[in-house]
Amino acid sequence: MIRSNNGVTLTEQGCIFLKFCENVSQEYERYLAEKNAAKEILNYSGEIELVVSPLLLQVYYEAITSRIARCFPKLKVQLIEADVFAAFDLIQESPDILGLTIMPRDVLDDIAKELICHELYTCPLVFCAAKNSTYFKDKINEAVAEIPFENMIAIVGAKQNSFIPAGRKFDAYVTDLDIVHKRLLNDAHLYVSIPQLIAVKYFAATMIGIFQQNNDEQAVIVFLYDSHALTSEKEKLLMRLEQELTEMLLQ
């Protein structure tokens, strides 16, 4: 500092040091805020219901339950299996219910008009078939329109919620990935159209192969809830839950 009759002024080094002190003070205040927020989340008690799509629940059940238990040890979570349309109805009937769903992009555009939707992950749709199937033997990599629909297993629940064109006949309608796996292995002419993330997680280490579709169809994993759920008490909980679910999908 430089003292004079006009007061005190900082030297060049003093200005640098003052700026450093201000940064340290701001970081410390941020640390205290985050520490208090983390403590508040750890102490959050109560019960929430989370509606989860069948595909996500089969692949990520353990990851979802373990992450929630670690981050919210005093929180009781009830998981409900339901497709996106059923989840939409449940959330509208009971605004406290939260959703973790996987859906086609065009379905998201409609639902986003009614609920708060946060996109967590986006991936293309892929075909899966047995590695000894006719598709892999012939090295076929065609759009779904060029492969018989009768040989497709329609997945993700109700016909209106399938990742496939409507108004067609298919081999089967199922939501159980174990059944899909058995069907594909037992019939070299069958295939399934499924989100890439699910295919890689579930089929990568099996005798089921994955090949790309020649189109731009995408599946979107969404964290959704009614605006009434966004209360001041739940805001931090929802933000942290969204963060944890996103990190889970990226692993």
Short mmCIF file of N, CA and C in Angstrom, two decimals, residues 1-177:
data_model
loop_
_atom_site.label_atom_id
_atom_site.label_comp_id
_atom_site.label_asym_id
_atom_site.label_seq_id
_atom_site.Cartn_x
_atom_site.Cartn_y
_atom_site.Cartn_z
N MET A 1 0.84 -1.19 0.00
CA MET A 1 0.00 0.00 0.00
C MET A 1 0.88 1.25 0.00
N ILE A 2 0.35 2.31 -0.55
CA ILE A 2 1.04 3.58 -0.58
C ILE A 2 0.17 4.60 0.17
N ARG A 3 0.70 5.13 1.26
CA ARG A 3 -0.04 6.10 2.05
C ARG A 3 0.33 7.52 1.62
N SER A 4 -0.65 8.39 1.59
CA SER A 4 -0.42 9.79 1.24
C SER A 4 -1.47 10.63 1.95
N ASN A 5 -1.38 11.94 1.79
CA ASN A 5 -2.36 12.84 2.41
C ASN A 5 -3.77 12.61 1.85
N ASN A 6 -3.84 12.04 0.66
CA ASN A 6 -5.13 11.79 0.03
C ASN A 6 -5.72 10.43 0.39
N GLY A 7 -5.00 9.66 1.19
CA GLY A 7 -5.50 8.35 1.59
C GLY A 7 -4.52 7.24 1.26
N VAL A 8 -5.04 6.06 1.06
CA VAL A 8 -4.22 4.88 0.79
C VAL A 8 -4.56 4.33 -0.58
N THR A 9 -3.55 4.04 -1.35
CA THR A 9 -3.75 3.38 -2.66
C THR A 9 -2.91 2.11 -2.70
N LEU A 10 -3.35 1.19 -3.51
CA LEU A 10 -2.64 -0.09 -3.61
C LEU A 10 -1.55 -0.02 -4.67
N THR A 11 -0.48 -0.72 -4.35
CA THR A 11 0.57 -0.88 -5.36
C THR A 11 0.09 -1.90 -6.39
N GLU A 12 0.86 -2.08 -7.44
CA GLU A 12 0.49 -3.08 -8.46
C GLU A 12 0.41 -4.47 -7.86
N GLN A 13 1.39 -4.78 -6.99
CA GLN A 13 1.36 -6.09 -6.33
C GLN A 13 0.19 -6.19 -5.36
N GLY A 14 -0.16 -5.07 -4.72
CA GLY A 14 -1.29 -5.06 -3.81
C GLY A 14 -2.61 -5.32 -4.53
N CYS A 15 -2.75 -4.78 -5.73
CA CYS A 15 -3.97 -5.02 -6.53
C CYS A 15 -4.10 -6.49 -6.89
N ILE A 16 -2.94 -7.09 -7.23
CA ILE A 16 -2.96 -8.51 -7.57
C ILE A 16 -3.34 -9.35 -6.36
N PHE A 17 -2.77 -8.99 -5.20
CA PHE A 17 -3.07 -9.75 -3.99
C PHE A 17 -4.52 -9.58 -3.57
N LEU A 18 -5.07 -8.37 -3.70
CA LEU A 18 -6.47 -8.13 -3.35
C LEU A 18 -7.41 -8.97 -4.22
N LYS A 19 -7.09 -9.03 -5.50
CA LYS A 19 -7.91 -9.84 -6.40
C LYS A 19 -7.86 -11.30 -6.02
N PHE A 20 -6.65 -11.74 -5.62
CA PHE A 20 -6.49 -13.13 -5.17
C PHE A 20 -7.34 -13.39 -3.93
N CYS A 21 -7.34 -12.44 -2.98
CA CYS A 21 -8.12 -12.61 -1.75
C CYS A 21 -9.61 -12.64 -2.04
N GLU A 22 -10.06 -11.81 -2.98
CA GLU A 22 -11.48 -11.81 -3.35
C GLU A 22 -11.89 -13.14 -3.95
N ASN A 23 -11.01 -13.71 -4.80
CA ASN A 23 -11.30 -15.02 -5.39
C ASN A 23 -11.37 -16.11 -4.33
N VAL A 24 -10.44 -16.05 -3.38
CA VAL A 24 -10.44 -17.05 -2.30
C VAL A 24 -11.73 -16.93 -1.48
N SER A 25 -12.14 -15.70 -1.20
CA SER A 25 -13.36 -15.49 -0.42
C SER A 25 -14.59 -16.01 -1.16
N GLN A 26 -14.65 -15.76 -2.46
CA GLN A 26 -15.78 -16.24 -3.26
C GLN A 26 -15.81 -17.76 -3.32
N GLU A 27 -14.64 -18.38 -3.47
CA GLU A 27 -14.57 -19.84 -3.52
C GLU A 27 -14.98 -20.45 -2.19
N TYR A 28 -14.59 -19.79 -1.10
CA TYR A 28 -14.95 -20.31 0.22
C TYR A 28 -16.46 -20.22 0.44
N GLU A 29 -17.05 -19.11 0.01
CA GLU A 29 -18.50 -18.96 0.14
C GLU A 29 -19.22 -20.01 -0.71
N ARG A 30 -18.67 -20.29 -1.90
CA ARG A 30 -19.27 -21.31 -2.76
C ARG A 30 -19.15 -22.69 -2.11
N TYR A 31 -17.99 -22.93 -1.49
CA TYR A 31 -17.78 -24.19 -0.78
C TYR A 31 -18.79 -24.37 0.34
N LEU A 32 -19.02 -23.33 1.13
CA LEU A 32 -19.97 -23.42 2.23
C LEU A 32 -21.39 -23.67 1.70
N ALA A 33 -21.74 -23.00 0.60
CA ALA A 33 -23.08 -23.19 0.02
C ALA A 33 -23.26 -24.62 -0.47
N GLU A 34 -22.26 -25.17 -1.15
CA GLU A 34 -22.33 -26.53 -1.66
C GLU A 34 -22.35 -27.53 -0.51
N LYS A 35 -21.57 -27.24 0.54
CA LYS A 35 -21.53 -28.12 1.70
C LYS A 35 -22.90 -28.18 2.38
N ASN A 36 -23.52 -27.02 2.54
CA ASN A 36 -24.83 -26.98 3.16
C ASN A 36 -25.89 -27.66 2.30
N ALA A 37 -25.76 -27.48 0.96
CA ALA A 37 -26.71 -28.12 0.04
C ALA A 37 -26.57 -29.63 0.10
N ALA A 38 -25.31 -30.11 0.14
CA ALA A 38 -25.06 -31.55 0.21
C ALA A 38 -25.60 -32.13 1.51
N LYS A 39 -25.41 -31.40 2.60
CA LYS A 39 -25.92 -31.86 3.89
C LYS A 39 -27.44 -31.91 3.89
N GLU A 40 -28.04 -30.90 3.24
CA GLU A 40 -29.50 -30.85 3.17
C GLU A 40 -30.05 -32.04 2.38
N ILE A 41 -29.35 -32.39 1.28
CA ILE A 41 -29.79 -33.51 0.46
C ILE A 41 -29.63 -34.82 1.21
N LEU A 42 -28.50 -34.98 1.92
CA LEU A 42 -28.28 -36.21 2.68
C LEU A 42 -29.34 -36.39 3.76
N ASN A 43 -29.82 -35.30 4.29
CA ASN A 43 -30.81 -35.37 5.36
C ASN A 43 -32.24 -35.37 4.84
N TYR A 44 -32.38 -35.33 3.51
CA TYR A 44 -33.74 -35.29 2.95
C TYR A 44 -34.43 -36.62 3.22
N SER A 45 -35.54 -36.55 3.90
CA SER A 45 -36.29 -37.76 4.21
C SER A 45 -37.67 -37.66 3.57
N GLY A 46 -38.33 -38.76 3.50
CA GLY A 46 -39.63 -38.79 2.86
C GLY A 46 -39.72 -39.94 1.89
N GLU A 47 -40.63 -39.82 0.95
CA GLU A 47 -40.85 -40.90 -0.02
C GLU A 47 -41.18 -40.30 -1.38
N ILE A 48 -40.58 -40.85 -2.42
CA ILE A 48 -40.91 -40.44 -3.78
C ILE A 48 -41.20 -41.69 -4.61
N GLU A 49 -42.00 -41.50 -5.65
CA GLU A 49 -42.29 -42.58 -6.58
C GLU A 49 -41.65 -42.22 -7.92
N LEU A 50 -40.90 -43.15 -8.47
CA LEU A 50 -40.20 -42.94 -9.74
C LEU A 50 -40.70 -43.96 -10.75
N VAL A 51 -41.37 -43.48 -11.79
CA VAL A 51 -41.86 -44.36 -12.85
C VAL A 51 -40.73 -44.56 -13.86
N VAL A 52 -40.41 -45.83 -14.15
CA VAL A 52 -39.27 -46.15 -15.02
C VAL A 52 -39.73 -47.02 -16.18
N SER A 53 -39.26 -46.72 -17.38
CA SER A 53 -39.58 -47.53 -18.55
C SER A 53 -39.05 -48.95 -18.37
N PRO A 54 -39.77 -49.95 -18.92
CA PRO A 54 -39.33 -51.35 -18.76
C PRO A 54 -37.90 -51.60 -19.21
N LEU A 55 -37.50 -51.07 -20.35
CA LEU A 55 -36.13 -51.30 -20.83
C LEU A 55 -35.10 -50.76 -19.85
N LEU A 56 -35.32 -49.55 -19.35
CA LEU A 56 -34.38 -48.94 -18.41
C LEU A 56 -34.35 -49.69 -17.09
N LEU A 57 -35.50 -50.13 -16.64
CA LEU A 57 -35.56 -50.82 -15.36
C LEU A 57 -34.82 -52.15 -15.42
N GLN A 58 -34.92 -52.85 -16.54
CA GLN A 58 -34.23 -54.14 -16.68
C GLN A 58 -32.72 -53.98 -16.73
N VAL A 59 -32.26 -52.91 -17.35
CA VAL A 59 -30.81 -52.72 -17.53
C VAL A 59 -30.18 -51.95 -16.37
N TYR A 60 -30.93 -51.01 -15.78
CA TYR A 60 -30.34 -50.09 -14.81
C TYR A 60 -30.93 -50.20 -13.40
N TYR A 61 -31.68 -51.25 -13.11
CA TYR A 61 -32.31 -51.34 -11.80
C TYR A 61 -31.30 -51.20 -10.66
N GLU A 62 -30.24 -51.97 -10.68
CA GLU A 62 -29.26 -51.93 -9.59
C GLU A 62 -28.56 -50.59 -9.52
N ALA A 63 -28.25 -50.01 -10.69
CA ALA A 63 -27.57 -48.72 -10.70
C ALA A 63 -28.47 -47.62 -10.14
N ILE A 64 -29.74 -47.64 -10.50
CA ILE A 64 -30.67 -46.62 -10.00
C ILE A 64 -30.82 -46.72 -8.49
N THR A 65 -31.08 -47.93 -8.00
CA THR A 65 -31.31 -48.10 -6.56
C THR A 65 -30.06 -47.79 -5.74
N SER A 66 -28.89 -48.21 -6.22
CA SER A 66 -27.66 -47.97 -5.45
C SER A 66 -27.29 -46.49 -5.42
N ARG A 67 -27.48 -45.79 -6.52
CA ARG A 67 -27.16 -44.36 -6.57
C ARG A 67 -28.10 -43.56 -5.65
N ILE A 68 -29.36 -43.88 -5.70
CA ILE A 68 -30.31 -43.16 -4.85
C ILE A 68 -30.02 -43.43 -3.38
N ALA A 69 -29.70 -44.68 -3.05
CA ALA A 69 -29.39 -45.03 -1.65
C ALA A 69 -28.14 -44.32 -1.17
N ARG A 70 -27.15 -44.16 -2.07
CA ARG A 70 -25.91 -43.49 -1.67
C ARG A 70 -26.11 -41.99 -1.50
N CYS A 71 -26.84 -41.37 -2.41
CA CYS A 71 -27.00 -39.91 -2.37
C CYS A 71 -28.09 -39.47 -1.39
N PHE A 72 -29.12 -40.29 -1.25
CA PHE A 72 -30.25 -39.94 -0.39
C PHE A 72 -30.53 -41.08 0.58
N PRO A 73 -29.65 -41.30 1.55
CA PRO A 73 -29.78 -42.47 2.43
C PRO A 73 -31.06 -42.50 3.26
N LYS A 74 -31.69 -41.36 3.48
CA LYS A 74 -32.90 -41.32 4.30
C LYS A 74 -34.17 -41.25 3.46
N LEU A 75 -33.99 -41.31 2.15
CA LEU A 75 -35.13 -41.19 1.25
C LEU A 75 -35.62 -42.57 0.83
N LYS A 76 -36.91 -42.77 0.92
CA LYS A 76 -37.51 -44.02 0.47
C LYS A 76 -38.05 -43.83 -0.94
N VAL A 77 -37.59 -44.69 -1.85
CA VAL A 77 -37.98 -44.56 -3.25
C VAL A 77 -38.74 -45.81 -3.69
N GLN A 78 -39.89 -45.59 -4.29
CA GLN A 78 -40.67 -46.68 -4.84
C GLN A 78 -40.58 -46.61 -6.37
N LEU A 79 -40.09 -47.69 -6.99
CA LEU A 79 -39.97 -47.74 -8.44
C LEU A 79 -41.22 -48.39 -9.04
N ILE A 80 -41.74 -47.77 -10.09
CA ILE A 80 -42.93 -48.26 -10.77
C ILE A 80 -42.58 -48.50 -12.23
N GLU A 81 -42.82 -49.71 -12.71
CA GLU A 81 -42.53 -50.02 -14.12
C GLU A 81 -43.72 -49.65 -14.98
N ALA A 82 -43.48 -48.81 -15.99
CA ALA A 82 -44.57 -48.39 -16.87
C ALA A 82 -43.98 -47.78 -18.13
N ASP A 83 -44.67 -47.96 -19.26
CA ASP A 83 -44.20 -47.33 -20.49
C ASP A 83 -44.47 -45.83 -20.43
N VAL A 84 -44.02 -45.11 -21.42
CA VAL A 84 -44.05 -43.65 -21.36
C VAL A 84 -45.47 -43.09 -21.27
N PHE A 85 -46.42 -43.71 -21.96
CA PHE A 85 -47.78 -43.20 -21.93
C PHE A 85 -48.43 -43.44 -20.57
N ALA A 86 -48.17 -44.61 -19.99
CA ALA A 86 -48.67 -44.89 -18.65
C ALA A 86 -48.00 -43.97 -17.63
N ALA A 87 -46.72 -43.72 -17.81
CA ALA A 87 -46.00 -42.80 -16.92
C ALA A 87 -46.60 -41.40 -17.00
N PHE A 88 -46.89 -40.97 -18.22
CA PHE A 88 -47.50 -39.66 -18.43
C PHE A 88 -48.81 -39.54 -17.66
N ASP A 89 -49.64 -40.58 -17.75
CA ASP A 89 -50.93 -40.56 -17.05
C ASP A 89 -50.74 -40.54 -15.53
N LEU A 90 -49.80 -41.36 -15.04
CA LEU A 90 -49.56 -41.42 -13.60
C LEU A 90 -49.09 -40.09 -13.05
N ILE A 91 -48.17 -39.43 -13.77
CA ILE A 91 -47.63 -38.16 -13.31
C ILE A 91 -48.71 -37.08 -13.31
N GLN A 92 -49.57 -37.10 -14.32
CA GLN A 92 -50.64 -36.10 -14.36
C GLN A 92 -51.67 -36.33 -13.26
N GLU A 93 -51.91 -37.60 -12.93
CA GLU A 93 -52.85 -37.91 -11.87
C GLU A 93 -52.29 -37.59 -10.48
N SER A 94 -50.97 -37.78 -10.33
CA SER A 94 -50.32 -37.52 -9.05
C SER A 94 -49.03 -36.74 -9.30
N PRO A 95 -49.07 -35.42 -9.18
CA PRO A 95 -47.92 -34.57 -9.54
C PRO A 95 -46.64 -34.85 -8.77
N ASP A 96 -46.72 -35.56 -7.64
CA ASP A 96 -45.51 -35.87 -6.88
C ASP A 96 -44.69 -36.99 -7.51
N ILE A 97 -45.27 -37.72 -8.45
CA ILE A 97 -44.56 -38.83 -9.10
C ILE A 97 -43.57 -38.28 -10.11
N LEU A 98 -42.38 -38.87 -10.15
CA LEU A 98 -41.34 -38.51 -11.11
C LEU A 98 -41.22 -39.61 -12.15
N GLY A 99 -40.60 -39.31 -13.29
CA GLY A 99 -40.48 -40.30 -14.34
C GLY A 99 -39.07 -40.37 -14.93
N LEU A 100 -38.65 -41.57 -15.28
CA LEU A 100 -37.42 -41.80 -16.03
C LEU A 100 -37.80 -42.70 -17.20
N THR A 101 -37.96 -42.13 -18.37
CA THR A 101 -38.52 -42.88 -19.48
C THR A 101 -37.66 -42.78 -20.72
N ILE A 102 -37.82 -43.76 -21.59
CA ILE A 102 -37.15 -43.76 -22.88
C ILE A 102 -38.22 -43.76 -23.96
N MET A 103 -38.07 -42.89 -24.94
CA MET A 103 -39.14 -42.69 -25.91
C MET A 103 -38.59 -42.18 -27.24
N PRO A 104 -39.36 -42.31 -28.32
CA PRO A 104 -38.96 -41.71 -29.59
C PRO A 104 -39.01 -40.18 -29.49
N ARG A 105 -38.24 -39.53 -30.32
CA ARG A 105 -38.16 -38.07 -30.30
C ARG A 105 -39.52 -37.41 -30.51
N ASP A 106 -40.33 -37.91 -31.43
CA ASP A 106 -41.60 -37.27 -31.71
C ASP A 106 -42.57 -37.37 -30.53
N VAL A 107 -42.46 -38.45 -29.75
CA VAL A 107 -43.29 -38.57 -28.55
C VAL A 107 -42.87 -37.53 -27.51
N LEU A 108 -41.56 -37.32 -27.38
CA LEU A 108 -41.07 -36.31 -26.43
C LEU A 108 -41.61 -34.93 -26.78
N ASP A 109 -41.64 -34.60 -28.05
CA ASP A 109 -42.13 -33.28 -28.47
C ASP A 109 -43.55 -33.04 -27.99
N ASP A 110 -44.37 -34.09 -27.98
CA ASP A 110 -45.76 -33.95 -27.52
C ASP A 110 -45.84 -33.86 -26.00
N ILE A 111 -45.10 -34.71 -25.31
CA ILE A 111 -45.17 -34.75 -23.84
C ILE A 111 -44.58 -33.49 -23.22
N ALA A 112 -43.57 -32.92 -23.87
CA ALA A 112 -42.92 -31.72 -23.34
C ALA A 112 -43.87 -30.52 -23.27
N LYS A 113 -44.99 -30.62 -23.98
CA LYS A 113 -45.98 -29.54 -23.92
C LYS A 113 -46.77 -29.58 -22.61
N GLU A 114 -46.76 -30.74 -21.94
CA GLU A 114 -47.57 -30.91 -20.74
C GLU A 114 -46.75 -31.04 -19.46
N LEU A 115 -45.53 -31.59 -19.55
CA LEU A 115 -44.70 -31.84 -18.38
C LEU A 115 -43.34 -31.19 -18.54
N ILE A 116 -42.62 -31.05 -17.42
CA ILE A 116 -41.22 -30.60 -17.47
C ILE A 116 -40.37 -31.79 -17.86
N CYS A 117 -39.64 -31.68 -18.95
CA CYS A 117 -38.84 -32.80 -19.47
C CYS A 117 -37.38 -32.37 -19.61
N HIS A 118 -36.48 -33.13 -19.01
CA HIS A 118 -35.05 -32.88 -19.14
C HIS A 118 -34.42 -34.07 -19.88
N GLU A 119 -33.87 -33.81 -21.02
CA GLU A 119 -33.21 -34.87 -21.80
C GLU A 119 -31.89 -35.24 -21.13
N LEU A 120 -31.75 -36.52 -20.80
CA LEU A 120 -30.53 -37.00 -20.15
C LEU A 120 -29.57 -37.65 -21.14
N TYR A 121 -30.14 -38.29 -22.16
CA TYR A 121 -29.29 -39.06 -23.09
C TYR A 121 -30.06 -39.28 -24.38
N THR A 122 -29.37 -39.18 -25.50
CA THR A 122 -29.97 -39.44 -26.81
C THR A 122 -29.10 -40.43 -27.57
N CYS A 123 -29.73 -41.41 -28.22
CA CYS A 123 -28.99 -42.39 -28.99
C CYS A 123 -29.82 -42.85 -30.19
N PRO A 124 -29.18 -43.36 -31.22
CA PRO A 124 -29.93 -43.86 -32.38
C PRO A 124 -30.55 -45.22 -32.10
N LEU A 125 -31.49 -45.61 -32.93
CA LEU A 125 -32.03 -46.96 -32.89
C LEU A 125 -31.14 -47.87 -33.71
N VAL A 126 -30.97 -49.11 -33.27
CA VAL A 126 -30.16 -50.09 -33.99
C VAL A 126 -30.96 -51.37 -34.14
N PHE A 127 -30.49 -52.25 -35.03
CA PHE A 127 -31.06 -53.58 -35.17
C PHE A 127 -30.20 -54.56 -34.39
N CYS A 128 -30.85 -55.56 -33.79
CA CYS A 128 -30.13 -56.64 -33.13
C CYS A 128 -30.66 -57.97 -33.66
N ALA A 129 -29.75 -58.88 -33.91
CA ALA A 129 -30.11 -60.22 -34.37
C ALA A 129 -29.00 -61.17 -33.95
N ALA A 130 -29.29 -62.46 -33.99
CA ALA A 130 -28.26 -63.45 -33.64
C ALA A 130 -27.09 -63.33 -34.60
N LYS A 131 -25.89 -63.53 -34.08
CA LYS A 131 -24.70 -63.40 -34.92
C LYS A 131 -24.63 -64.47 -36.00
N ASN A 132 -25.37 -65.55 -35.83
CA ASN A 132 -25.42 -66.59 -36.87
C ASN A 132 -26.68 -66.48 -37.73
N SER A 133 -27.35 -65.32 -37.64
CA SER A 133 -28.58 -65.12 -38.40
C SER A 133 -28.28 -64.82 -39.86
N THR A 134 -29.33 -64.83 -40.65
CA THR A 134 -29.18 -64.53 -42.08
C THR A 134 -28.70 -63.10 -42.30
N TYR A 135 -29.04 -62.20 -41.38
CA TYR A 135 -28.65 -60.80 -41.55
C TYR A 135 -27.15 -60.61 -41.47
N PHE A 136 -26.53 -61.33 -40.54
CA PHE A 136 -25.09 -61.18 -40.40
C PHE A 136 -24.33 -62.04 -41.41
N LYS A 137 -24.90 -63.18 -41.75
CA LYS A 137 -24.25 -64.02 -42.76
C LYS A 137 -24.18 -63.30 -44.09
N ASP A 138 -25.27 -62.63 -44.43
CA ASP A 138 -25.32 -61.91 -45.71
C ASP A 138 -24.81 -60.48 -45.60
N LYS A 139 -24.39 -60.11 -44.39
CA LYS A 139 -23.88 -58.76 -44.13
C LYS A 139 -24.89 -57.69 -44.56
N ILE A 140 -26.13 -57.94 -44.22
CA ILE A 140 -27.19 -56.98 -44.56
C ILE A 140 -27.14 -55.80 -43.59
N ASN A 141 -27.22 -54.62 -44.11
CA ASN A 141 -27.29 -53.42 -43.30
C ASN A 141 -28.26 -52.47 -43.98
N GLU A 142 -29.54 -52.77 -43.86
CA GLU A 142 -30.56 -52.05 -44.59
C GLU A 142 -31.50 -51.30 -43.66
N ALA A 143 -32.26 -50.40 -44.21
CA ALA A 143 -33.30 -49.73 -43.44
C ALA A 143 -34.39 -50.73 -43.10
N VAL A 144 -35.12 -50.45 -42.02
CA VAL A 144 -36.13 -51.40 -41.56
C VAL A 144 -37.19 -51.67 -42.62
N ALA A 145 -37.46 -50.71 -43.47
CA ALA A 145 -38.48 -50.89 -44.50
C ALA A 145 -38.10 -51.97 -45.51
N GLU A 146 -36.81 -52.31 -45.60
CA GLU A 146 -36.34 -53.29 -46.57
C GLU A 146 -36.19 -54.68 -45.96
N ILE A 147 -36.52 -54.82 -44.67
CA ILE A 147 -36.47 -56.11 -44.00
C ILE A 147 -37.89 -56.45 -43.58
N PRO A 148 -38.33 -57.69 -43.74
CA PRO A 148 -39.74 -58.03 -43.45
C PRO A 148 -40.16 -57.66 -42.03
N PHE A 149 -41.25 -56.92 -41.90
CA PHE A 149 -41.76 -56.57 -40.58
C PHE A 149 -42.20 -57.81 -39.82
N GLU A 150 -42.64 -58.82 -40.55
CA GLU A 150 -43.11 -60.04 -39.89
C GLU A 150 -42.01 -60.71 -39.10
N ASN A 151 -40.75 -60.39 -39.40
CA ASN A 151 -39.62 -60.98 -38.70
C ASN A 151 -39.15 -60.12 -37.52
N MET A 152 -39.84 -59.02 -37.29
CA MET A 152 -39.42 -58.12 -36.22
C MET A 152 -40.14 -58.43 -34.92
N ILE A 153 -39.41 -58.31 -33.82
CA ILE A 153 -40.00 -58.36 -32.49
C ILE A 153 -40.26 -56.92 -32.08
N ALA A 154 -41.52 -56.57 -31.87
CA ALA A 154 -41.87 -55.22 -31.45
C ALA A 154 -41.65 -55.09 -29.95
N ILE A 155 -40.92 -54.06 -29.56
CA ILE A 155 -40.53 -53.95 -28.16
C ILE A 155 -40.99 -52.61 -27.57
N VAL A 156 -40.87 -52.46 -26.28
CA VAL A 156 -41.22 -51.27 -25.51
C VAL A 156 -42.72 -51.18 -25.27
N GLY A 157 -43.35 -52.31 -25.07
CA GLY A 157 -44.71 -52.30 -24.57
C GLY A 157 -45.78 -52.17 -25.61
N ALA A 158 -46.75 -51.30 -25.34
CA ALA A 158 -47.91 -51.17 -26.19
C ALA A 158 -47.53 -50.79 -27.62
N LYS A 159 -48.37 -51.16 -28.57
CA LYS A 159 -48.07 -50.91 -29.97
C LYS A 159 -47.83 -49.43 -30.24
N GLN A 160 -48.60 -48.58 -29.62
CA GLN A 160 -48.46 -47.15 -29.87
C GLN A 160 -47.16 -46.60 -29.30
N ASN A 161 -46.53 -47.35 -28.41
CA ASN A 161 -45.31 -46.87 -27.77
C ASN A 161 -44.06 -47.60 -28.28
N SER A 162 -44.18 -48.36 -29.34
CA SER A 162 -43.04 -49.10 -29.86
C SER A 162 -42.18 -48.21 -30.73
N PHE A 163 -40.90 -48.53 -30.81
CA PHE A 163 -39.99 -47.79 -31.67
C PHE A 163 -40.06 -48.35 -33.10
N ILE A 164 -41.25 -48.51 -33.61
CA ILE A 164 -41.46 -49.10 -34.92
C ILE A 164 -42.69 -48.48 -35.56
N PRO A 165 -42.84 -48.56 -36.86
CA PRO A 165 -44.02 -47.99 -37.51
C PRO A 165 -45.30 -48.69 -37.05
N ALA A 166 -46.38 -47.94 -36.99
CA ALA A 166 -47.67 -48.49 -36.56
C ALA A 166 -48.38 -49.13 -37.74
N GLY A 167 -49.41 -49.91 -37.42
CA GLY A 167 -50.24 -50.49 -38.45
C GLY A 167 -49.63 -51.66 -39.17
N ARG A 168 -48.70 -52.39 -38.54
CA ARG A 168 -48.06 -53.54 -39.19
C ARG A 168 -48.13 -54.74 -38.26
N LYS A 169 -47.95 -55.93 -38.84
CA LYS A 169 -47.92 -57.15 -38.05
C LYS A 169 -46.48 -57.54 -37.77
N PHE A 170 -46.23 -57.95 -36.55
CA PHE A 170 -44.88 -58.31 -36.15
C PHE A 170 -44.88 -59.70 -35.52
N ASP A 171 -43.68 -60.22 -35.32
CA ASP A 171 -43.56 -61.56 -34.75
C ASP A 171 -44.12 -61.62 -33.34
N ALA A 172 -43.82 -60.62 -32.52
CA ALA A 172 -44.26 -60.64 -31.13
C ALA A 172 -44.20 -59.25 -30.54
N TYR A 173 -44.99 -59.03 -29.48
CA TYR A 173 -44.92 -57.80 -28.71
C TYR A 173 -44.48 -58.17 -27.30
N VAL A 174 -43.31 -57.73 -26.90
CA VAL A 174 -42.80 -58.09 -25.58
C VAL A 174 -42.06 -56.90 -24.97
N THR A 175 -41.89 -56.95 -23.65
CA THR A 175 -41.07 -55.95 -22.97
C THR A 175 -39.90 -56.60 -22.23
N ASP A 176 -39.91 -57.91 -22.14
CA ASP A 176 -38.89 -58.65 -21.39
C ASP A 176 -37.68 -58.92 -22.28
N LEU A 177 -36.54 -58.34 -21.94
CA LEU A 177 -35.33 -58.51 -22.76
C LEU A 177 -34.82 -59.95 -22.74
#
